[in-house]
Amino acid sequence: MTTSPSKSVANKSQPQRVVESIQARILNGELKTGDRIPPEPSLMEEFSVSRTVVREAMSSLQASGFVKTRHGIGTFVLERTGSASLLSAPPQELHVKQTLAMLELRISLESEAAHLAALRRTDAHLAVMREALLSYRSNWQAGKSTVEDDYRFHAEIAAATDNQYFLEVLGNLGNATLRSHSHEGIEQTKAKVTTGQFGEALPILSDGKETAQREHEAIFDAIARQDAASAKAAMFMHLSNSRERLRRKIEPA
């Protein structure tokens, strides 16, 4: 039995809606470290909620280490390091064995995220996923970077789980590398390699993008028709294949 989008939204508390929206903006880079969170009146209007709801949401975000309120000044995004998250950001560079182990963890988490997303996604989630896939195809065919498109697709799947902890945990797996490294090629050295953001193994390999697009479409189609088992299997296959292609590329012969 699947959960309808309307039921999912109705069951979400007002503070939770605000919290998850702000978290998503922080994790996808829309709000960066040091940025000021929109003031209370703006958030009240955006989410159609009371001042009390906004303050409760800000308290929750501050308790989880996402933001810091400076009285009389505003609320600002904190750097996501150290104890500010359930998972501290890993080193930007990991040895091959560590990298592949990290990918194994992501496979398990993202497969379950796809399963839940299929049950709980809304039309709005699907629209963002579709837009990311269209942009991915356009940029890939034009020879441009697809890193941001890939990230947006996977991040929206995490958001569609309707579980803030998936978004936080997945968003912090390798979060130091996405925008500070070019993933359009791979470094010559085989001693170390960056992990990238969650779901971001394949775009490191420029020759895997067409395959990634097909795998993304399979994931999207399963989520769109709310086929949770197929969505989970498609994500598992996508990331397992990504890991294997990466393993062949970076491990010593």
C-alpha atoms as an extended CHARMM CRD file, in Angstrom:
* protein
*
       253  EXT
         1         1  MET       CA              0.0000000000        0.0000000000        0.0000000000  PROA      1               0.0000000000
         2         2  THR       CA              1.4570000000        3.3410000000       -1.0450000000  PROA      2               0.0000000000
         3         3  THR       CA              1.2300000000        6.6870000000        0.6860000000  PROA      3               0.0000000000
         4         4  SER       CA             -0.3850000000        9.3840000000       -1.4180000000  PROA      4               0.0000000000
         5         5  PRO       CA              1.4340000000       12.7020000000       -1.8260000000  PROA      5               0.0000000000
         6         6  SER       CA             -1.4470000000       14.6150000000       -0.2420000000  PROA      6               0.0000000000
         7         7  LYS       CA             -1.4370000000       12.3770000000        2.8310000000  PROA      7               0.0000000000
         8         8  SER       CA              2.3320000000       12.7600000000        3.1700000000  PROA      8               0.0000000000
         9         9  VAL       CA              2.0990000000       16.5440000000        3.1230000000  PROA      9               0.0000000000
        10        10  ALA       CA             -0.8740000000       16.6010000000        5.4740000000  PROA      10              0.0000000000
        11        11  ASN       CA              0.9470000000       14.4730000000        8.0210000000  PROA      11              0.0000000000
        12        12  LYS       CA              3.9560000000       16.8000000000        8.1110000000  PROA      12              0.0000000000
        13        13  SER       CA              3.9140000000       19.3720000000       10.9220000000  PROA      13              0.0000000000
        14        14  GLN       CA              4.2400000000       23.0430000000       10.0840000000  PROA      14              0.0000000000
        15        15  PRO       CA              7.6290000000       23.4870000000       11.8080000000  PROA      15              0.0000000000
        16        16  GLN       CA              8.9080000000       20.3460000000       10.0590000000  PROA      16              0.0000000000
        17        17  ARG       CA              8.0010000000       21.7700000000        6.6530000000  PROA      17              0.0000000000
        18        18  VAL       CA             10.0260000000       24.8800000000        7.3850000000  PROA      18              0.0000000000
        19        19  VAL       CA             12.9510000000       22.9020000000        8.8170000000  PROA      19              0.0000000000
        20        20  GLU       CA             13.2050000000       20.5340000000        5.8530000000  PROA      20              0.0000000000
        21        21  SER       CA             12.9700000000       23.3450000000        3.3240000000  PROA      21              0.0000000000
        22        22  ILE       CA             15.7720000000       25.3390000000        4.9590000000  PROA      22              0.0000000000
        23        23  GLN       CA             17.8760000000       22.1860000000        5.3820000000  PROA      23              0.0000000000
        24        24  ALA       CA             17.4920000000       21.3910000000        1.6950000000  PROA      24              0.0000000000
        25        25  ARG       CA             18.6060000000       24.9050000000        0.7270000000  PROA      25              0.0000000000
        26        26  ILE       CA             21.6840000000       24.6000000000        2.9330000000  PROA      26              0.0000000000
        27        27  LEU       CA             22.6390000000       21.1320000000        1.7230000000  PROA      27              0.0000000000
        28        28  ASN       CA             22.1890000000       21.9350000000       -1.9650000000  PROA      28              0.0000000000
        29        29  GLY       CA             24.2760000000       25.0970000000       -1.6620000000  PROA      29              0.0000000000
        30        30  GLU       CA             21.4990000000       27.6300000000       -2.2000000000  PROA      30              0.0000000000
        31        31  LEU       CA             22.2550000000       28.9040000000        1.3060000000  PROA      31              0.0000000000
        32        32  LYS       CA             25.9790000000       28.8940000000        2.0350000000  PROA      32              0.0000000000
        33        33  THR       CA             28.0190000000       29.1730000000        5.2220000000  PROA      33              0.0000000000
        34        34  GLY       CA             27.5650000000       32.6510000000        6.6500000000  PROA      34              0.0000000000
        35        35  ASP       CA             24.4240000000       33.4470000000        4.6680000000  PROA      35              0.0000000000
        36        36  ARG       CA             21.5600000000       34.9760000000        6.5660000000  PROA      36              0.0000000000
        37        37  ILE       CA             18.3320000000       32.9950000000        6.7570000000  PROA      37              0.0000000000
        38        38  PRO       CA             15.3620000000       35.0040000000        5.4420000000  PROA      38              0.0000000000
        39        39  PRO       CA             13.7850000000       37.0700000000        8.2530000000  PROA      39              0.0000000000
        40        40  GLU       CA             10.7450000000       35.8480000000       10.1590000000  PROA      40              0.0000000000
        41        41  PRO       CA              8.1690000000       37.8940000000        8.2070000000  PROA      41              0.0000000000
        42        42  SER       CA              9.4580000000       36.4820000000        4.9000000000  PROA      42              0.0000000000
        43        43  LEU       CA              9.3210000000       32.8960000000        6.1650000000  PROA      43              0.0000000000
        44        44  MET       CA              5.8780000000       33.4480000000        7.6550000000  PROA      44              0.0000000000
        45        45  GLU       CA              4.6170000000       34.6260000000        4.2670000000  PROA      45              0.0000000000
        46        46  GLU       CA              6.4280000000       31.9390000000        2.2670000000  PROA      46              0.0000000000
        47        47  PHE       CA              5.1150000000       29.0280000000        4.3330000000  PROA      47              0.0000000000
        48        48  SER       CA              1.8300000000       30.6230000000        5.4640000000  PROA      48              0.0000000000
        49        49  VAL       CA              2.6440000000       29.9630000000        9.1170000000  PROA      49              0.0000000000
        50        50  SER       CA              2.7470000000       31.9130000000       12.3620000000  PROA      50              0.0000000000
        51        51  ARG       CA              5.7490000000       33.5460000000       13.9960000000  PROA      51              0.0000000000
        52        52  THR       CA              5.6720000000       30.7980000000       16.6400000000  PROA      52              0.0000000000
        53        53  VAL       CA              6.0590000000       28.1010000000       13.9590000000  PROA      53              0.0000000000
        54        54  VAL       CA              9.0090000000       29.9080000000       12.3800000000  PROA      54              0.0000000000
        55        55  ARG       CA             10.7300000000       30.3090000000       15.7420000000  PROA      55              0.0000000000
        56        56  GLU       CA             10.2000000000       26.6440000000       16.5640000000  PROA      56              0.0000000000
        57        57  ALA       CA             11.7300000000       25.6770000000       13.2190000000  PROA      57              0.0000000000
        58        58  MET       CA             14.7380000000       27.9540000000       13.7750000000  PROA      58              0.0000000000
        59        59  SER       CA             15.2470000000       26.4600000000       17.2400000000  PROA      59              0.0000000000
        60        60  SER       CA             15.2640000000       22.9680000000       15.7120000000  PROA      60              0.0000000000
        61        61  LEU       CA             17.7620000000       23.9950000000       13.0350000000  PROA      61              0.0000000000
        62        62  GLN       CA             20.0000000000       25.5980000000       15.6490000000  PROA      62              0.0000000000
        63        63  ALA       CA             19.8440000000       22.5010000000       17.8860000000  PROA      63              0.0000000000
        64        64  SER       CA             20.9440000000       20.3070000000       14.9580000000  PROA      64              0.0000000000
        65        65  GLY       CA             23.8470000000       22.6150000000       14.1250000000  PROA      65              0.0000000000
        66        66  PHE       CA             22.6040000000       24.0620000000       10.8580000000  PROA      66              0.0000000000
        67        67  VAL       CA             22.2310000000       27.6720000000       11.9580000000  PROA      67              0.0000000000
        68        68  LYS       CA             23.1560000000       30.1430000000       14.6900000000  PROA      68              0.0000000000
        69        69  THR       CA             20.8880000000       32.9600000000       15.8590000000  PROA      69              0.0000000000
        70        70  ARG       CA             22.5340000000       36.2580000000       16.7670000000  PROA      70              0.0000000000
        71        71  HSD       CA             20.0020000000       38.1930000000       18.7740000000  PROA      71              0.0000000000
        72        72  GLY       CA             19.1410000000       41.5130000000       17.2380000000  PROA      72              0.0000000000
        73        73  ILE       CA             20.9990000000       40.6390000000       14.0260000000  PROA      73              0.0000000000
        74        74  GLY       CA             19.5360000000       37.5050000000       12.4840000000  PROA      74              0.0000000000
        75        75  THR       CA             20.0030000000       33.7780000000       11.9250000000  PROA      75              0.0000000000
        76        76  PHE       CA             22.9850000000       32.5680000000        9.9030000000  PROA      76              0.0000000000
        77        77  VAL       CA             24.1050000000       29.3100000000        8.2870000000  PROA      77              0.0000000000
        78        78  LEU       CA             26.8660000000       27.4980000000       10.1620000000  PROA      78              0.0000000000
        79        79  GLU       CA             29.7320000000       25.5940000000        8.6080000000  PROA      79              0.0000000000
        80        80  ARG       CA             28.8690000000       21.8810000000        8.5390000000  PROA      80              0.0000000000
        81        81  THR       CA             31.9150000000       20.4670000000       10.3110000000  PROA      81              0.0000000000
        82        82  GLY       CA             32.8560000000       18.6510000000       13.4780000000  PROA      82              0.0000000000
        83        83  SER       CA             29.9570000000       17.8610000000       15.8120000000  PROA      83              0.0000000000
        84        84  ALA       CA             27.5000000000       19.9290000000       13.8010000000  PROA      84              0.0000000000
        85        85  SER       CA             26.1300000000       16.8160000000       12.1050000000  PROA      85              0.0000000000
        86        86  LEU       CA             25.4180000000       13.1460000000       12.7190000000  PROA      86              0.0000000000
        87        87  LEU       CA             28.2570000000       12.4990000000       10.3040000000  PROA      87              0.0000000000
        88        88  SER       CA             31.2680000000       14.7710000000       10.2160000000  PROA      88              0.0000000000
        89        89  ALA       CA             32.4480000000       15.5670000000        6.7350000000  PROA      89              0.0000000000
        90        90  PRO       CA             35.0820000000       13.0310000000        5.6800000000  PROA      90              0.0000000000
        91        91  PRO       CA             38.5040000000       14.0660000000        4.4170000000  PROA      91              0.0000000000
        92        92  GLN       CA             38.4390000000       15.4710000000        0.9010000000  PROA      92              0.0000000000
        93        93  GLU       CA             40.7190000000       12.7020000000       -0.2520000000  PROA      93              0.0000000000
        94        94  LEU       CA             40.4280000000        9.0640000000        0.6950000000  PROA      94              0.0000000000
        95        95  HSD       CA             42.4800000000        6.0200000000       -0.1800000000  PROA      95              0.0000000000
        96        96  VAL       CA             40.9070000000        3.7340000000       -2.7510000000  PROA      96              0.0000000000
        97        97  LYS       CA             39.7700000000        1.1640000000       -0.1950000000  PROA      97              0.0000000000
        98        98  GLN       CA             38.1260000000        3.8600000000        1.9340000000  PROA      98              0.0000000000
        99        99  THR       CA             36.4670000000        5.3940000000       -1.0930000000  PROA      99              0.0000000000
       100       100  LEU       CA             34.9040000000        2.1310000000       -2.1960000000  PROA      100             0.0000000000
       101       101  ALA       CA             33.7520000000        1.4640000000        1.3770000000  PROA      101             0.0000000000
       102       102  MET       CA             32.0730000000        4.8750000000        1.4440000000  PROA      102             0.0000000000
       103       103  LEU       CA             30.3040000000        4.0430000000       -1.8010000000  PROA      103             0.0000000000
       104       104  GLU       CA             29.0150000000        0.8170000000       -0.2550000000  PROA      104             0.0000000000
       105       105  LEU       CA             27.4360000000        2.8330000000        2.5420000000  PROA      105             0.0000000000
       106       106  ARG       CA             25.8650000000        5.2150000000        0.0610000000  PROA      106             0.0000000000
       107       107  ILE       CA             24.4280000000        2.3150000000       -1.9250000000  PROA      107             0.0000000000
       108       108  SER       CA             22.5540000000        1.0520000000        1.1220000000  PROA      108             0.0000000000
       109       109  LEU       CA             21.2830000000        4.4640000000        2.1970000000  PROA      109             0.0000000000
       110       110  GLU       CA             20.3010000000        5.7610000000       -1.2210000000  PROA      110             0.0000000000
       111       111  SER       CA             18.5600000000        2.5340000000       -2.1990000000  PROA      111             0.0000000000
       112       112  GLU       CA             16.3130000000        2.8510000000        0.8380000000  PROA      112             0.0000000000
       113       113  ALA       CA             15.8690000000        6.5650000000        0.1050000000  PROA      113             0.0000000000
       114       114  ALA       CA             14.6100000000        5.7100000000       -3.3930000000  PROA      114             0.0000000000
       115       115  HSD       CA             12.2070000000        3.1640000000       -1.8740000000  PROA      115             0.0000000000
       116       116  LEU       CA             10.7310000000        5.7560000000        0.4990000000  PROA      116             0.0000000000
       117       117  ALA       CA             10.7240000000        8.4850000000       -2.1380000000  PROA      117             0.0000000000
       118       118  ALA       CA              8.5370000000        6.3260000000       -4.3710000000  PROA      118             0.0000000000
       119       119  LEU       CA              5.9840000000        6.0310000000       -1.5660000000  PROA      119             0.0000000000
       120       120  ARG       CA              6.0610000000        9.6550000000       -0.4460000000  PROA      120             0.0000000000
       121       121  ARG       CA              7.0300000000       11.8500000000       -3.3950000000  PROA      121             0.0000000000
       122       122  THR       CA              4.8460000000       14.7220000000       -4.5120000000  PROA      122             0.0000000000
       123       123  ASP       CA              4.3780000000       16.1810000000       -7.9720000000  PROA      123             0.0000000000
       124       124  ALA       CA              6.6930000000       18.9980000000       -6.9080000000  PROA      124             0.0000000000
       125       125  HSD       CA              9.4680000000       16.5010000000       -6.1150000000  PROA      125             0.0000000000
       126       126  LEU       CA              8.9930000000       14.8620000000       -9.5120000000  PROA      126             0.0000000000
       127       127  ALA       CA              9.2020000000       18.2220000000      -11.2660000000  PROA      127             0.0000000000
       128       128  VAL       CA             12.5880000000       18.9660000000       -9.6860000000  PROA      128             0.0000000000
       129       129  MET       CA             13.9020000000       15.4880000000      -10.5330000000  PROA      129             0.0000000000
       130       130  ARG       CA             12.7270000000       15.7880000000      -14.1350000000  PROA      130             0.0000000000
       131       131  GLU       CA             14.2740000000       19.2330000000      -14.5090000000  PROA      131             0.0000000000
       132       132  ALA       CA             17.5920000000       17.8950000000      -13.1670000000  PROA      132             0.0000000000
       133       133  LEU       CA             17.5570000000       14.9940000000      -15.6430000000  PROA      133             0.0000000000
       134       134  LEU       CA             16.7370000000       17.2490000000      -18.5980000000  PROA      134             0.0000000000
       135       135  SER       CA             19.5630000000       19.5930000000      -17.5970000000  PROA      135             0.0000000000
       136       136  TYR       CA             21.9100000000       16.6090000000      -17.1540000000  PROA      136             0.0000000000
       137       137  ARG       CA             21.1860000000       15.4030000000      -20.6940000000  PROA      137             0.0000000000
       138       138  SER       CA             21.5400000000       18.8730000000      -22.1780000000  PROA      138             0.0000000000
       139       139  ASN       CA             24.8620000000       19.5580000000      -20.4570000000  PROA      139             0.0000000000
       140       140  TRP       CA             26.2390000000       16.0910000000      -21.1830000000  PROA      140             0.0000000000
       141       141  GLN       CA             25.4340000000       16.3880000000      -24.8880000000  PROA      141             0.0000000000
       142       142  ALA       CA             26.9760000000       19.8620000000      -24.9620000000  PROA      142             0.0000000000
       143       143  GLY       CA             30.1420000000       18.5980000000      -23.2790000000  PROA      143             0.0000000000
       144       144  LYS       CA             29.5000000000       20.6390000000      -20.1480000000  PROA      144             0.0000000000
       145       145  SER       CA             29.6610000000       19.7060000000      -16.4660000000  PROA      145             0.0000000000
       146       146  THR       CA             26.8420000000       17.5100000000      -15.1480000000  PROA      146             0.0000000000
       147       147  VAL       CA             27.9540000000       17.5490000000      -11.5150000000  PROA      147             0.0000000000
       148       148  GLU       CA             25.2850000000       19.9600000000      -10.2640000000  PROA      148             0.0000000000
       149       149  ASP       CA             22.5330000000       18.1980000000      -12.2230000000  PROA      149             0.0000000000
       150       150  ASP       CA             23.4700000000       14.8230000000      -10.7850000000  PROA      150             0.0000000000
       151       151  TYR       CA             23.5680000000       16.2510000000       -7.2860000000  PROA      151             0.0000000000
       152       152  ARG       CA             20.1590000000       17.9110000000       -7.6600000000  PROA      152             0.0000000000
       153       153  PHE       CA             18.5880000000       14.6560000000       -8.8150000000  PROA      153             0.0000000000
       154       154  HSD       CA             19.9080000000       12.6230000000       -5.8910000000  PROA      154             0.0000000000
       155       155  ALA       CA             19.2720000000       15.3980000000       -3.3680000000  PROA      155             0.0000000000
       156       156  GLU       CA             15.6420000000       15.6550000000       -4.4180000000  PROA      156             0.0000000000
       157       157  ILE       CA             15.1930000000       11.9100000000       -3.9550000000  PROA      157             0.0000000000
       158       158  ALA       CA             16.4700000000       12.3270000000       -0.3990000000  PROA      158             0.0000000000
       159       159  ALA       CA             14.0890000000       15.2470000000        0.1350000000  PROA      159             0.0000000000
       160       160  ALA       CA             11.1910000000       13.1610000000       -1.2000000000  PROA      160             0.0000000000
       161       161  THR       CA             11.6680000000       10.5800000000        1.5830000000  PROA      161             0.0000000000
       162       162  ASP       CA              9.9040000000       13.0560000000        3.8850000000  PROA      162             0.0000000000
       163       163  ASN       CA             12.5610000000       12.1550000000        6.4570000000  PROA      163             0.0000000000
       164       164  GLN       CA             14.9280000000       14.9730000000        7.4070000000  PROA      164             0.0000000000
       165       165  TYR       CA             17.6190000000       12.5670000000        8.5750000000  PROA      165             0.0000000000
       166       166  PHE       CA             18.0520000000       11.0320000000        5.1260000000  PROA      166             0.0000000000
       167       167  LEU       CA             18.6220000000       14.5060000000        3.7600000000  PROA      167             0.0000000000
       168       168  GLU       CA             21.1020000000       15.3870000000        6.4950000000  PROA      168             0.0000000000
       169       169  VAL       CA             23.0790000000       12.1380000000        6.5160000000  PROA      169             0.0000000000
       170       170  LEU       CA             23.2410000000       11.7160000000        2.7470000000  PROA      170             0.0000000000
       171       171  GLY       CA             24.0120000000       15.3830000000        2.3090000000  PROA      171             0.0000000000
       172       172  ASN       CA             27.0760000000       15.0650000000        4.5020000000  PROA      172             0.0000000000
       173       173  LEU       CA             28.6340000000       12.0340000000        2.8280000000  PROA      173             0.0000000000
       174       174  GLY       CA             31.5000000000       13.6120000000        0.9920000000  PROA      174             0.0000000000
       175       175  ASN       CA             30.0930000000       17.1190000000        1.1360000000  PROA      175             0.0000000000
       176       176  ALA       CA             33.5300000000       18.7500000000        1.0550000000  PROA      176             0.0000000000
       177       177  THR       CA             34.3130000000       17.7970000000       -2.5220000000  PROA      177             0.0000000000
       178       178  LEU       CA             31.4700000000       18.5850000000       -4.8920000000  PROA      178             0.0000000000
       179       179  ARG       CA             32.1240000000       22.2520000000       -5.5350000000  PROA      179             0.0000000000
       180       180  SER       CA             35.8310000000       22.3210000000       -4.7410000000  PROA      180             0.0000000000
       181       181  HSD       CA             36.9160000000       19.7490000000       -7.2970000000  PROA      181             0.0000000000
       182       182  SER       CA             36.2600000000       19.1760000000      -10.9810000000  PROA      182             0.0000000000
       183       183  HSD       CA             34.6570000000       15.7930000000      -11.4800000000  PROA      183             0.0000000000
       184       184  GLU       CA             34.7930000000       15.8380000000      -15.2590000000  PROA      184             0.0000000000
       185       185  GLY       CA             37.9690000000       13.8030000000      -15.2720000000  PROA      185             0.0000000000
       186       186  ILE       CA             39.9420000000       11.7730000000      -12.7870000000  PROA      186             0.0000000000
       187       187  GLU       CA             43.3430000000       12.5700000000      -11.3420000000  PROA      187             0.0000000000
       188       188  GLN       CA             46.2440000000       10.6350000000      -12.7730000000  PROA      188             0.0000000000
       189       189  THR       CA             47.2720000000        9.3020000000       -9.4070000000  PROA      189             0.0000000000
       190       190  LYS       CA             45.6490000000        6.0510000000       -8.3490000000  PROA      190             0.0000000000
       191       191  ALA       CA             46.6310000000        6.4500000000       -4.7310000000  PROA      191             0.0000000000
       192       192  LYS       CA             43.7430000000        8.7020000000       -3.7680000000  PROA      192             0.0000000000
       193       193  VAL       CA             40.4140000000        9.8280000000       -5.1700000000  PROA      193             0.0000000000
       194       194  THR       CA             37.6380000000       12.1030000000       -3.9340000000  PROA      194             0.0000000000
       195       195  THR       CA             34.2290000000       10.6760000000       -3.1430000000  PROA      195             0.0000000000
       196       196  GLY       CA             32.1100000000       13.6120000000       -4.2200000000  PROA      196             0.0000000000
       197       197  GLN       CA             28.5840000000       14.1850000000       -2.9760000000  PROA      197             0.0000000000
       198       198  PHE       CA             26.2680000000       11.2790000000       -2.4110000000  PROA      198             0.0000000000
       199       199  GLY       CA             25.3260000000        9.6560000000       -5.7090000000  PROA      199             0.0000000000
       200       200  GLU       CA             28.2860000000       11.4260000000       -7.2730000000  PROA      200             0.0000000000
       201       201  ALA       CA             30.6140000000        8.5290000000       -8.1390000000  PROA      201             0.0000000000
       202       202  LEU       CA             29.7640000000        8.1620000000      -11.7990000000  PROA      202             0.0000000000
       203       203  PRO       CA             30.2450000000       11.7230000000      -13.0490000000  PROA      203             0.0000000000
       204       204  ILE       CA             33.9100000000       11.4500000000      -12.0210000000  PROA      204             0.0000000000
       205       205  LEU       CA             34.1680000000        9.2390000000      -15.0940000000  PROA      205             0.0000000000
       206       206  SER       CA             33.4280000000       11.2170000000      -18.2350000000  PROA      206             0.0000000000
       207       207  ASP       CA             32.8340000000        8.0640000000      -20.2630000000  PROA      207             0.0000000000
       208       208  GLY       CA             29.9580000000        6.8840000000      -18.0210000000  PROA      208             0.0000000000
       209       209  LYS       CA             27.4650000000        9.6950000000      -18.4760000000  PROA      209             0.0000000000
       210       210  GLU       CA             25.2460000000        8.0950000000      -21.1030000000  PROA      210             0.0000000000
       211       211  THR       CA             24.9020000000        4.9950000000      -18.9440000000  PROA      211             0.0000000000
       212       212  ALA       CA             24.1890000000        7.1670000000      -15.8950000000  PROA      212             0.0000000000
       213       213  GLN       CA             21.4270000000        8.9490000000      -17.7730000000  PROA      213             0.0000000000
       214       214  ARG       CA             19.6970000000        5.6670000000      -18.5890000000  PROA      214             0.0000000000
       215       215  GLU       CA             20.0070000000        4.5070000000      -14.9830000000  PROA      215             0.0000000000
       216       216  HSD       CA             18.6730000000        7.8360000000      -13.6900000000  PROA      216             0.0000000000
       217       217  GLU       CA             15.6570000000        7.5340000000      -15.9830000000  PROA      217             0.0000000000
       218       218  ALA       CA             14.9010000000        4.0600000000      -14.6220000000  PROA      218             0.0000000000
       219       219  ILE       CA             15.0200000000        5.3950000000      -11.0620000000  PROA      219             0.0000000000
       220       220  PHE       CA             12.8210000000        8.3540000000      -11.9650000000  PROA      220             0.0000000000
       221       221  ASP       CA             10.2380000000        6.2290000000      -13.7740000000  PROA      221             0.0000000000
       222       222  ALA       CA              9.8950000000        3.8770000000      -10.7860000000  PROA      222             0.0000000000
       223       223  ILE       CA              9.5230000000        6.7670000000       -8.3510000000  PROA      223             0.0000000000
       224       224  ALA       CA              7.0000000000        8.4860000000      -10.6220000000  PROA      224             0.0000000000
       225       225  ARG       CA              4.7330000000        5.4360000000      -10.7180000000  PROA      225             0.0000000000
       226       226  GLN       CA              5.2610000000        4.8630000000       -6.9750000000  PROA      226             0.0000000000
       227       227  ASP       CA              6.8140000000        1.4320000000       -7.4960000000  PROA      227             0.0000000000
       228       228  ALA       CA              8.9500000000        1.3270000000       -4.3520000000  PROA      228             0.0000000000
       229       229  ALA       CA             10.5560000000       -2.0750000000       -4.9990000000  PROA      229             0.0000000000
       230       230  SER       CA             11.6170000000       -1.1240000000       -8.5270000000  PROA      230             0.0000000000
       231       231  ALA       CA             12.9100000000        2.2710000000       -7.3820000000  PROA      231             0.0000000000
       232       232  LYS       CA             15.0620000000        0.6110000000       -4.7360000000  PROA      232             0.0000000000
       233       233  ALA       CA             16.3760000000       -1.9700000000       -7.2060000000  PROA      233             0.0000000000
       234       234  ALA       CA             17.1100000000        0.6850000000       -9.8500000000  PROA      234             0.0000000000
       235       235  MET       CA             19.0670000000        2.8340000000       -7.3860000000  PROA      235             0.0000000000
       236       236  PHE       CA             20.9610000000       -0.1980000000       -6.1030000000  PROA      236             0.0000000000
       237       237  MET       CA             21.9220000000       -1.1460000000       -9.6610000000  PROA      237             0.0000000000
       238       238  HSD       CA             22.9010000000        2.4200000000      -10.5730000000  PROA      238             0.0000000000
       239       239  LEU       CA             25.2340000000        2.9500000000       -7.6280000000  PROA      239             0.0000000000
       240       240  SER       CA             26.6070000000       -0.6030000000       -7.7030000000  PROA      240             0.0000000000
       241       241  ASN       CA             27.4790000000       -0.1600000000      -11.3690000000  PROA      241             0.0000000000
       242       242  SER       CA             28.9890000000        3.2380000000      -10.5910000000  PROA      242             0.0000000000
       243       243  ARG       CA             31.1330000000        1.7230000000       -7.8660000000  PROA      243             0.0000000000
       244       244  GLU       CA             32.3390000000       -1.0430000000      -10.1570000000  PROA      244             0.0000000000
       245       245  ARG       CA             33.2220000000        1.3550000000      -12.9740000000  PROA      245             0.0000000000
       246       246  LEU       CA             35.0430000000        3.5730000000      -10.5070000000  PROA      246             0.0000000000
       247       247  ARG       CA             36.8400000000        0.5880000000       -8.9850000000  PROA      247             0.0000000000
       248       248  ARG       CA             38.1460000000       -0.4990000000      -12.3940000000  PROA      248             0.0000000000
       249       249  LYS       CA             39.2580000000        3.0380000000      -13.1350000000  PROA      249             0.0000000000
       250       250  ILE       CA             41.1970000000        3.7600000000       -9.9590000000  PROA      250             0.0000000000
       251       251  GLU       CA             42.4870000000        0.4650000000       -8.5990000000  PROA      251             0.0000000000
       252       252  PRO       CA             45.9900000000       -0.5820000000       -9.5970000000  PROA      252             0.0000000000
       253       253  ALA       CA             46.0280000000       -3.1190000000      -12.4030000000  PROA      253             0.0000000000
